Coordinates of C-alpha atoms and ligand atoms in Angstrom, one line a residue:
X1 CA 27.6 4.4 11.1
X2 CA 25.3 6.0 9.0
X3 CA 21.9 5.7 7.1
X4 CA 20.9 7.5 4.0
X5 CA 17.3 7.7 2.6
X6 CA 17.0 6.6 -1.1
X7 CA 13.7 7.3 -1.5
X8 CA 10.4 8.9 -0.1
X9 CA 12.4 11.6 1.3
X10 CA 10.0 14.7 0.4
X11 CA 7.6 12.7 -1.1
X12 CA 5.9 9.4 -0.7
X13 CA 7.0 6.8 -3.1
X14 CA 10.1 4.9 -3.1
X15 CA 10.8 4.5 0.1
X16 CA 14.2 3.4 0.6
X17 CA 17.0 3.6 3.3
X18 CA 21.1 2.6 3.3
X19 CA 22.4 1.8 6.4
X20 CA 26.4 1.2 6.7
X21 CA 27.2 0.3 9.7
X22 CA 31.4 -0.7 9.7
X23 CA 31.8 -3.0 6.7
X24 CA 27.9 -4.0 6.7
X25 CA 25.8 -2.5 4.3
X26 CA 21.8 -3.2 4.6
X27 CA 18.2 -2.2 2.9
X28 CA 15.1 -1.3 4.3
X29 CA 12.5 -1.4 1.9
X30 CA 13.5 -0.8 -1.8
X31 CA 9.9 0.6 -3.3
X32 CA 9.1 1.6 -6.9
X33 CA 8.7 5.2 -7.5
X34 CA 5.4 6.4 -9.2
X35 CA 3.5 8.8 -10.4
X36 CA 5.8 12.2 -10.2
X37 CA 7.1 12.9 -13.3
X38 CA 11.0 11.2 -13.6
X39 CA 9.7 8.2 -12.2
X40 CA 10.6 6.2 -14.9
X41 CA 14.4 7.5 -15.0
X42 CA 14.6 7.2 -11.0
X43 CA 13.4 3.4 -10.8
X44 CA 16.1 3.0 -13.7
X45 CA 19.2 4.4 -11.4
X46 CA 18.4 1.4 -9.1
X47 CA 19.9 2.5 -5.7
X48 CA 22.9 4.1 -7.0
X49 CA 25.0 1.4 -5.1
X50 CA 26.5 -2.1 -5.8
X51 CA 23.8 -4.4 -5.5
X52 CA 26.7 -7.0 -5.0
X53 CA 27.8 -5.6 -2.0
X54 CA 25.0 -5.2 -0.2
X55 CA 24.9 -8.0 2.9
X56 CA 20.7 -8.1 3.3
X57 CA 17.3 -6.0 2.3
X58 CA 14.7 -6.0 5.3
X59 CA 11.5 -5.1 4.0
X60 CA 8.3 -3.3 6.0
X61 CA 5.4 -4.6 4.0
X62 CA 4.5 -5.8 0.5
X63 CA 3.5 -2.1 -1.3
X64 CA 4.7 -1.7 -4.5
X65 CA 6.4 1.7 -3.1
X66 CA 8.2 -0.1 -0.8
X67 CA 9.4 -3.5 -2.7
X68 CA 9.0 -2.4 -5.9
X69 CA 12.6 -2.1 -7.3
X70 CA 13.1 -5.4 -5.3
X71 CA 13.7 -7.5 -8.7
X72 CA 15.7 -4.7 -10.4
X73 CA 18.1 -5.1 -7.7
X74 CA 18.4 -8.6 -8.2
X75 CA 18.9 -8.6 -11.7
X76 CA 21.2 -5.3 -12.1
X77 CA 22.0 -6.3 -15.8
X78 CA 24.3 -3.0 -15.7
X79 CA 20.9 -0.5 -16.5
X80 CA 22.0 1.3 -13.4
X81 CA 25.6 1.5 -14.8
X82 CA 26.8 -0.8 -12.2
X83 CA 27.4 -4.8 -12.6
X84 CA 25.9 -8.0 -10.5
X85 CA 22.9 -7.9 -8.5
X86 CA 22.0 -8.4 -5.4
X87 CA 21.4 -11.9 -4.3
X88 CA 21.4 -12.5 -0.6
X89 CA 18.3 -12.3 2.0
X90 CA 15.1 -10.3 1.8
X91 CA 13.7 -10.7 5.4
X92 CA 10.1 -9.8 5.9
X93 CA 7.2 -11.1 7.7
X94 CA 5.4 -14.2 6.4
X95 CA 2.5 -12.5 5.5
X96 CA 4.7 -9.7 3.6
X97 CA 6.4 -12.8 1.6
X98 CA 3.0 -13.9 0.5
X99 CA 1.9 -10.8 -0.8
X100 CA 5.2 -9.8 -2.1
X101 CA 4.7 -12.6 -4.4
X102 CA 1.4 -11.6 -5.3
X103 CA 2.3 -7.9 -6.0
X104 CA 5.6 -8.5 -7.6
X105 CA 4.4 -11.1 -10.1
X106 CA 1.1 -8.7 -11.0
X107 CA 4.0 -5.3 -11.5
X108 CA 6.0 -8.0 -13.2
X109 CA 3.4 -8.8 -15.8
X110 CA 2.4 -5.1 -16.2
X111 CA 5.7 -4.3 -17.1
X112 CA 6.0 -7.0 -19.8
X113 CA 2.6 -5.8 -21.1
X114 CA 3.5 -2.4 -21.2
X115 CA 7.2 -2.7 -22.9
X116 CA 5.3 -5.3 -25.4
X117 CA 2.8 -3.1 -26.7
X118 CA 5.2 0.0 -27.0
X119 CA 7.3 -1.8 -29.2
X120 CA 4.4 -2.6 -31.5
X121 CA 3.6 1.0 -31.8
X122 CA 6.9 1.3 -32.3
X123 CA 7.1 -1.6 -35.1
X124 CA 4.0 0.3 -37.0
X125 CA 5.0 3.9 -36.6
X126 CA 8.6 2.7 -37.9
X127 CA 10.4 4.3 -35.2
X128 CA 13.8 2.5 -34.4
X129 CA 15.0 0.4 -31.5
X130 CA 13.1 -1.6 -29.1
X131 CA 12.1 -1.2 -25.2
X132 CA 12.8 -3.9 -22.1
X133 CA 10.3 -4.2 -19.1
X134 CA 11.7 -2.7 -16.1
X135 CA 11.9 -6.5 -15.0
X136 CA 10.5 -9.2 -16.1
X137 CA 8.3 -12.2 -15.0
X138 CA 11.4 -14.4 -14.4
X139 CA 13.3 -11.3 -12.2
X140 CA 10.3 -11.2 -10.2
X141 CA 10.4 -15.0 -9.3
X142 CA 14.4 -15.1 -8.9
X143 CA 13.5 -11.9 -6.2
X144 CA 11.2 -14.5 -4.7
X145 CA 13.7 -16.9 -4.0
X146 CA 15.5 -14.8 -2.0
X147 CA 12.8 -14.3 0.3
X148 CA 13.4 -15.1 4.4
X149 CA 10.3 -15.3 6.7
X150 CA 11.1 -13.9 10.1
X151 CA 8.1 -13.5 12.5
X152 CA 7.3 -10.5 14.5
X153 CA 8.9 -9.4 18.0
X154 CA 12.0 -12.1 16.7
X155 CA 15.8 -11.2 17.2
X156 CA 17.4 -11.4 14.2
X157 CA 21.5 -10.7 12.8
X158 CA 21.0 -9.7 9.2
X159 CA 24.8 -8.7 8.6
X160 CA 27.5 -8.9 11.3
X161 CA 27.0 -5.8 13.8
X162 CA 23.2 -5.6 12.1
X163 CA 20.0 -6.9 14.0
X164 CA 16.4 -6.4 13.5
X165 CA 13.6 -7.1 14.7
X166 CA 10.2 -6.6 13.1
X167 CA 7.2 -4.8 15.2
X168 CA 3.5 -5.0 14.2
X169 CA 2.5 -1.9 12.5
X170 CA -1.1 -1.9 11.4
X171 CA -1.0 -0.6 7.9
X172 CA -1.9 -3.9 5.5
X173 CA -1.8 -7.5 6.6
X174 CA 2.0 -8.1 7.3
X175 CA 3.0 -4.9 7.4
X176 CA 5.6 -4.0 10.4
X177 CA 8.0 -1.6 12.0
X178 CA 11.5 -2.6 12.1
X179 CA 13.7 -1.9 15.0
X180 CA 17.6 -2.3 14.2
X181 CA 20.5 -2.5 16.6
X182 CA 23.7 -1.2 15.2
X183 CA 27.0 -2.5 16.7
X184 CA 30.4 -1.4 15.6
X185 CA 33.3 -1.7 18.5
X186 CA 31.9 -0.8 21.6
X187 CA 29.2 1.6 20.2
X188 CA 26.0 0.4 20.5
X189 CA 23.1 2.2 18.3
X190 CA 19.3 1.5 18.1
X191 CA 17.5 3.0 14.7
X192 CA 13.6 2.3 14.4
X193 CA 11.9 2.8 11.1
X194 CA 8.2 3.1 11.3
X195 CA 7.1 1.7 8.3
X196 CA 3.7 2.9 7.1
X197 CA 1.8 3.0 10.0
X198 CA -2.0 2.5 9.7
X199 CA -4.9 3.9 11.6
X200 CA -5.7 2.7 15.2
X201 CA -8.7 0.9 15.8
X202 CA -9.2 -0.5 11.6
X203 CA -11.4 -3.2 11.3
X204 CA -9.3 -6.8 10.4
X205 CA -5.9 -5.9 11.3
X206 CA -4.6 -5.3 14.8
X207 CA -3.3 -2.3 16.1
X208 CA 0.1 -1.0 15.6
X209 CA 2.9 -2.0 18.2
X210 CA 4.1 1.1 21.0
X211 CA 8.3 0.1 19.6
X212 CA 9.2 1.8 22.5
X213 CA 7.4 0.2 25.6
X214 CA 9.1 -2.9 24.2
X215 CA 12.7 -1.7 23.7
X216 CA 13.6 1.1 25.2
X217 CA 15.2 4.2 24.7
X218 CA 16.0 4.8 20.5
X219 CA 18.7 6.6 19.3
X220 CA 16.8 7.9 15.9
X221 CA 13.5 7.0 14.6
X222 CA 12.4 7.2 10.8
X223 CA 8.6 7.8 11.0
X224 CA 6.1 8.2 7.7
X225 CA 4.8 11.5 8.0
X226 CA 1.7 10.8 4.6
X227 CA -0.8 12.2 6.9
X228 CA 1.2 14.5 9.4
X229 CA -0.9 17.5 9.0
X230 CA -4.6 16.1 9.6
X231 CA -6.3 13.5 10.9
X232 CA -9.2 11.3 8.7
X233 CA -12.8 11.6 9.8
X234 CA -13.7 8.5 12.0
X235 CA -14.6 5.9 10.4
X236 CA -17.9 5.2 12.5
X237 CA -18.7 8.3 10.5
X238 CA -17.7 7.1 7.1
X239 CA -19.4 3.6 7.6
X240 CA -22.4 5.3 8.2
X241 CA -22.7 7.0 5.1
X242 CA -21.5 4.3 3.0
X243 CA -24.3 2.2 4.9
X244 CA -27.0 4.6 3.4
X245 CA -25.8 4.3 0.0
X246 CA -25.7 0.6 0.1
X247 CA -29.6 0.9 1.2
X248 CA -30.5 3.3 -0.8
X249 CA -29.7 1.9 -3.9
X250 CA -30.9 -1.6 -2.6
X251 CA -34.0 -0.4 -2.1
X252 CA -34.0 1.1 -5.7
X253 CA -32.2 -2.3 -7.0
X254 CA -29.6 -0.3 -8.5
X255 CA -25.4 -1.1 -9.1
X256 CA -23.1 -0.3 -6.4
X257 CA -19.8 0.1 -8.0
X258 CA -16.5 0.5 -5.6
X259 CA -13.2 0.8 -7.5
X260 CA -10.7 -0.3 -4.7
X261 CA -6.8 -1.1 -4.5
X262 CA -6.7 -5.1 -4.7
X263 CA -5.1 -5.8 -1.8
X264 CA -6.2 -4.1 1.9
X265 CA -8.9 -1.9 0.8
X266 CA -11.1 -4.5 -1.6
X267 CA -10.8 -6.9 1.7
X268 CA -11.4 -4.3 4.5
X269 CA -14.7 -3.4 1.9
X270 CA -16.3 -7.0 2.3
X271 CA -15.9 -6.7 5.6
X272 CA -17.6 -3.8 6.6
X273 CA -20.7 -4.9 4.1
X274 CA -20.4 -8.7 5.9
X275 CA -20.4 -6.4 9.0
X276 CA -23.7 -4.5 7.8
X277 CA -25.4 -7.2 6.5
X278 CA -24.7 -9.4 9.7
X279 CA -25.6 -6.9 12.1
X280 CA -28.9 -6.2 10.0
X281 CA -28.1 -2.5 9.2
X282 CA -28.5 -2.5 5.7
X283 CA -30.4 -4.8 3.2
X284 CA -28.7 -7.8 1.6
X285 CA -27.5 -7.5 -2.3
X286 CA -25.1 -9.6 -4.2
X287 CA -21.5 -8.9 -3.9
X288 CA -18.9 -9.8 -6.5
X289 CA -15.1 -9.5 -5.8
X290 CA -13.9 -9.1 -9.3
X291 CA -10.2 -8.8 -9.1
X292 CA -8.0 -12.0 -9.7
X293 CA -5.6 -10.3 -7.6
X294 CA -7.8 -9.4 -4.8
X295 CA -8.8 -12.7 -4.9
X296 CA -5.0 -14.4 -4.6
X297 CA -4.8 -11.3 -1.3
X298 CA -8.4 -12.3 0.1
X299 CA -7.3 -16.0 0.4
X300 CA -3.8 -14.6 2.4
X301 CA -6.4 -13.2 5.0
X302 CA -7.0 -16.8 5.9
X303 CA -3.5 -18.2 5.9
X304 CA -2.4 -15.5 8.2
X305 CA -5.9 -15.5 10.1
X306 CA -3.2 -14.8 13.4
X307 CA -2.7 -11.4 12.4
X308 CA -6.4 -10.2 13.1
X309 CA -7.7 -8.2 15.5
X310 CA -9.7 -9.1 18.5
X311 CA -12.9 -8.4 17.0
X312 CA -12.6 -9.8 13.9
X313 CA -11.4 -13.1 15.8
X314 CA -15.0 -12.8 18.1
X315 CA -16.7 -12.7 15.3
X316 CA -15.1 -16.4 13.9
X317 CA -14.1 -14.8 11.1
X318 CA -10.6 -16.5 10.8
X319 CA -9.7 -14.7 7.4
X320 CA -12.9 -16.8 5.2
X321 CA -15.0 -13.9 4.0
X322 CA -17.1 -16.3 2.7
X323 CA -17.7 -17.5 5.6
X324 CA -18.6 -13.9 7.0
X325 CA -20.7 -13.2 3.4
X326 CA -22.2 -15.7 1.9
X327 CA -23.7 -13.2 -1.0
X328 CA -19.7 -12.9 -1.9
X329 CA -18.9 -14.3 -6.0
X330 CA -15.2 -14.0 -6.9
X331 CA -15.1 -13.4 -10.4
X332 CA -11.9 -14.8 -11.6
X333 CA -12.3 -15.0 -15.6
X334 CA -13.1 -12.2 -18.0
X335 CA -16.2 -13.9 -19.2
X336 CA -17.7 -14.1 -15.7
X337 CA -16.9 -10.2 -15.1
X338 CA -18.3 -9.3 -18.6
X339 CA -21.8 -11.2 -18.3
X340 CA -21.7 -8.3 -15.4
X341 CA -21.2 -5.7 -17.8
X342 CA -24.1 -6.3 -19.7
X343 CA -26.7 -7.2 -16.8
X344 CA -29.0 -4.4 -14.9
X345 CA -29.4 -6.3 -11.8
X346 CA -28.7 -5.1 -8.8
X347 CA -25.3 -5.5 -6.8
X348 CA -22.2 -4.4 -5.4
X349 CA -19.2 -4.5 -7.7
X350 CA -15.6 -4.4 -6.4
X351 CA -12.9 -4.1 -9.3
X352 CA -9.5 -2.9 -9.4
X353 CA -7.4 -0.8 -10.2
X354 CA -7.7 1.6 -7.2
X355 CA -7.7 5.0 -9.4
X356 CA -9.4 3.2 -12.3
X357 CA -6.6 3.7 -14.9
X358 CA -6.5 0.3 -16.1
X359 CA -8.0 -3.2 -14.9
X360 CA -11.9 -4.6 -14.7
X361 CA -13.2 -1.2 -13.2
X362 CA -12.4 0.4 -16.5
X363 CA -15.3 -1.8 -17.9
X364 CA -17.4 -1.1 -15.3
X365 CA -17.4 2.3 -15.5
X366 CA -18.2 2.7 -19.2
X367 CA -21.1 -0.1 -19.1
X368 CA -22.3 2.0 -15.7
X369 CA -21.1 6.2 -15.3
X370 CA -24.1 7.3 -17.5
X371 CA -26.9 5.2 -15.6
X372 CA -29.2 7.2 -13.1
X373 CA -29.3 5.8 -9.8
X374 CA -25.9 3.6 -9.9
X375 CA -23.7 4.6 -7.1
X376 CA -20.0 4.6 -7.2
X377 CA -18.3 4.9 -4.7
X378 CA -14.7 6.0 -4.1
X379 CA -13.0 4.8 -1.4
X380 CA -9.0 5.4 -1.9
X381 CA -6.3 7.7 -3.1
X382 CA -6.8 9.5 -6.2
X383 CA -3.2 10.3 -8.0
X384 CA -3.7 13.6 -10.3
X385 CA -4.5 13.1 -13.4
X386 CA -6.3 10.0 -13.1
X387 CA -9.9 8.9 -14.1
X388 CA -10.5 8.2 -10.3
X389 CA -9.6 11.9 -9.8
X390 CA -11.9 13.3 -12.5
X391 CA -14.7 11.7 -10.7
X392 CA -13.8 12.8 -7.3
X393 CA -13.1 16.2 -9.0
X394 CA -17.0 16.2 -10.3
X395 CA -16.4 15.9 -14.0
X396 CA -19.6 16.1 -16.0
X397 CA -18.4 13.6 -18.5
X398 CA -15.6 11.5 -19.2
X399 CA -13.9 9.3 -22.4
X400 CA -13.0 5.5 -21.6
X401 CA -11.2 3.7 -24.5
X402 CA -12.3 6.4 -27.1
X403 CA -16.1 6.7 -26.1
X404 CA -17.5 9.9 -24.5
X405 CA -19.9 8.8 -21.6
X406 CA -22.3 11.2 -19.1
X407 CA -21.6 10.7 -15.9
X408 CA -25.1 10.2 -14.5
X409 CA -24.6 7.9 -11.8
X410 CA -23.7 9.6 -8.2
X411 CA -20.7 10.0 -7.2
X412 CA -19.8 9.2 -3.5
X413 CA -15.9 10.3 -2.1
X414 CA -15.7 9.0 1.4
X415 CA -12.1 9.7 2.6
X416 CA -12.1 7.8 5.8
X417 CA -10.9 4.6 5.0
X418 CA -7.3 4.9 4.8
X419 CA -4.7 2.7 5.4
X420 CA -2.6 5.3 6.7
X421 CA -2.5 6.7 10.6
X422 CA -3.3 10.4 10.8
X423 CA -1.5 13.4 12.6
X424 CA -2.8 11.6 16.2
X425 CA -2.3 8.3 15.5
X426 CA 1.3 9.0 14.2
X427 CA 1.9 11.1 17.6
X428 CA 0.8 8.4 19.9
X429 CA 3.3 6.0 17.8
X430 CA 5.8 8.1 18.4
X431 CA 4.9 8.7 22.0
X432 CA 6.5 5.4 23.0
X433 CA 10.2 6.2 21.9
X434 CA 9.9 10.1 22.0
X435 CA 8.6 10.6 25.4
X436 CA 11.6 9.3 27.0
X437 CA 14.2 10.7 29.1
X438 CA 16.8 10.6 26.7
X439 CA 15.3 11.8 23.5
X440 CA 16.1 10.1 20.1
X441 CA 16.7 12.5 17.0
X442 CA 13.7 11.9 14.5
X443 CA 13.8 11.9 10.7
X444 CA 10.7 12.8 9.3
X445 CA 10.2 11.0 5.7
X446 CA 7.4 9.5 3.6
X447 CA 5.7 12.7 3.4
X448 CA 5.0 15.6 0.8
X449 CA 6.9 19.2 2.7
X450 CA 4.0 19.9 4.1
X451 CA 2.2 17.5 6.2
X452 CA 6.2 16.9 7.1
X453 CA 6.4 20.3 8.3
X454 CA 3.0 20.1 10.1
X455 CA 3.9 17.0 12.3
X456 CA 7.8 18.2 12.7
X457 CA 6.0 21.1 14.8
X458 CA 3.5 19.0 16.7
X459 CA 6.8 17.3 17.4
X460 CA 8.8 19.8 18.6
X461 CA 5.7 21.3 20.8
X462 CA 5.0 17.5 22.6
X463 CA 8.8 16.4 23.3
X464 CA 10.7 19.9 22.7
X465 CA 12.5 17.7 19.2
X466 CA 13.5 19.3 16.4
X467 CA 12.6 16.6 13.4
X468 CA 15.2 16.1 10.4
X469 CA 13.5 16.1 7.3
X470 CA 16.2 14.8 5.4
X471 CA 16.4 14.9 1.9
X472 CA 17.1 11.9 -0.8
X473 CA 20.8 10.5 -1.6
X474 CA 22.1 12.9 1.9
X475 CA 23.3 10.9 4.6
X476 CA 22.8 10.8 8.4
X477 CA 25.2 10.4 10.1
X478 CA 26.2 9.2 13.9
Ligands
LIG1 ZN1 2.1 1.0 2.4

């Protein structure tokens, strides 16, 4: 038996593990890489195994870093040097099927738009040869086919000598843990993979699962390690100021804008204005959702209104933020999100993308950066070199599509809303499979060197562990 991690080893996209156990060979997660600089070329290798021969793909959650190569597996036209692609199961939770399809189809069409316009520069420059989308459309929906629903906490054989079993783990709506039982002769090995793991006590979503109150003693654990060197400000905290901004500039009938990912953060936003504006802590504005895709997510809250927590079911919320905020607009065409462009009304904008390098927010942010008084407010990750960062970073003025534009408006960073489980919340995960007698060996991945190296010594001081940090393409083997 032995597991090798493909990705997100040392760093924190394309997350990615091998497990051969006898004659079975099995994903977990297959996620795009992004952002670092040979990206591209690295999503191109595909796995650097036979797609053909691989018996199943589990997959944690629906981020794009974790199913991301998903369709270039399953087409394998021979880009990766190898022939015939994949085309048995990809188990994941209901909810992680539904978004899959949402996220897969949006990367899908990205691609296409990006390979299409390169080759018209291309065409007018005269430069020779043509490029292909990293997949296409029609990949994307053949990947969709090969999807399998399996609901939490439920046994299931995979590949013979393989089963899994997926674990709530409280990152984004869907998102789990898996726990896998290895069986080859008499040997029997079990390997948990955390997932991401989100924070405890998030509005919406419930609470990740202790794996090991539930199964037992582990053999070796793969936990994310993104935030294993800190842990966020509480989010009390962080409501509270985001509060003050939505009253102050309601009072002053001024433009809240909140770039936001489309799916998790955009939704865990309405609710905490629904919560505000219910609870009668801040004054009432208009709120528009303006992300088709955020939209498509936001309607998944109420097909899978099971997954909530307790306090979101008190409330009767039962995944209709309408319901919850009845100020809410969805914006679904480009007219409808233009007419906001040009309007001075007060109101609290929500656009994609996340770190404002493409999508509505773009628009909003050029009709809105150079106004006194508007507020934006940034509420996720900010990858370097993006216009998201520049913000954060306090630049004085920016250009968007060609225009220089004065950034006048205030800037708000408030860093304690992620999705992500800091160095305490990751410990008291672990806690549940380390803190036994017979203590499994842990692989530290999904995590830059050093917040890896930060928790890998928590570690070692709680439960006396020495962590593995392994490194990509290098097996473990046992
Ligand atoms: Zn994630």
């Amino acid at each position: 038996m032995r597991i090798t991690p493909l990705g997100a080893a040392g760093g924190v996209t394309g997350s990615c593990y091998l497990i051969e156990c006898g004659l079975s060979r099995v994903l977990v997660d297959c996620g795009m890489f992004q952002g670092e600089p040979d990206a591209d070329a690295r999503n191109l290798e595909c796995v650097g195994i036979n797609p053909a021969k691989l018996d199943a793909v589990v997959l944690t959650h629906a981020h794009l870093d974790h199913c991301g190569r998903l369709p270039i597996l399953v087409k394998c036209d021979g880009v990766c040097g190898l022939q015939g692609g994949f085309g048995k199961k990809i188990w994941a939770t209901p909810a992680t099927v539904d978004l899959s399809r949402i996220i897969l189809l949006d990367s899908a069409n990205i691609q296409e738009g990006d390979a299409a316009r390169e080759n018209i520069r291309r065409e007018r420059s005269g430069e020779d040869g043509q490029v292909s989308p990293l997949y296409t459309i029609a990949d994307a929906e053949a990947t969709m086919n090969l999807f399998a629903p399996l609901a939490l906490s439920t046994p299931q054989e995979v590949a013979p000598g393989i089963t899994i079993q997926f674990h709530e783990s409280g990152h984004i709506l869907g998102s789990a843990s898996v726990s896998m039982t290895l069986r080859q002769g008499s040997v029997t090995k079990l390997v948990v993979f955390s997932g991401d793991i989100g924070p405890r006590g998030s509005p919406l979503l419930r609470d990740f699962e202790r794996v090991g109150t539930v199964l037992g003693d582990a053999d070796l654990v793969f936990c994310e390690s993104t935030y294993g060197d800190r842990d966020h400000r509480p989010l009390g905290e962080t409501v509270d100021e985001f509060r003050g901004i939505l009253e102050k500039t309601a009072w002053e009938k001024k433009k809240v804008i909140i770039p936001s990912f489309a799916v998790g953060r955009a939704q865990q936003m309405l609710y905490h204005i629904a919560e505000l504006y219910n609870s009668g802590r801040c004054p009432r504005a208009p709120v528009y959702l303006d992300s088709p895709m955020a939209i498509r997510a936001m309607e998944l809250y109420r097909t899978h209104a099971n997954l909530m927590d307790k306090y979101a079911r008190a409330t009767g919320f039962g995944g209709d933020f309408q319901k919850l905020l009845p100020e809410l607009a969805l914006l679904l065409t480009g007219e409808d999100s233009r007419k906001l462009n040009n309007s001075w009304d007060p109101g609290i904008i929500i656009a994609s993308s996340g770190m404002c390098e493409g999508g509505r927010i773009v628009h909003h942010l050029k009709h809105n950066l150079w106004k006194k008084g508007v507020a934006i407010v940034l509420v996720g990750f900010m990858g370097r070199g993006t216009l998201g960062r520049m913000l954060v970073d306090g630049v004085r003025e920016v250009y968007i599509q060609r225009t220089r534009i004065a950034v006048r408006a205030t800037i708000h960073t408030l860093g304690g809303f992620s999705a992500h489980a800091g160095q305490t919340d990751l410990l008291e995960w672990l806690d549940s499979l380390a803190g036994k007698k017979n203590k499994p060996r842990i692989a530290l991945t999904h995590g830059e060197d050093l917040p890896r190296r930060a928790l890998a010594t928590k570690i070692e001081q709680r439960w006396g562990i020495k962590s593995l940090l392994p490194s990509r393409g290098v097996p473990i083997e046992f």
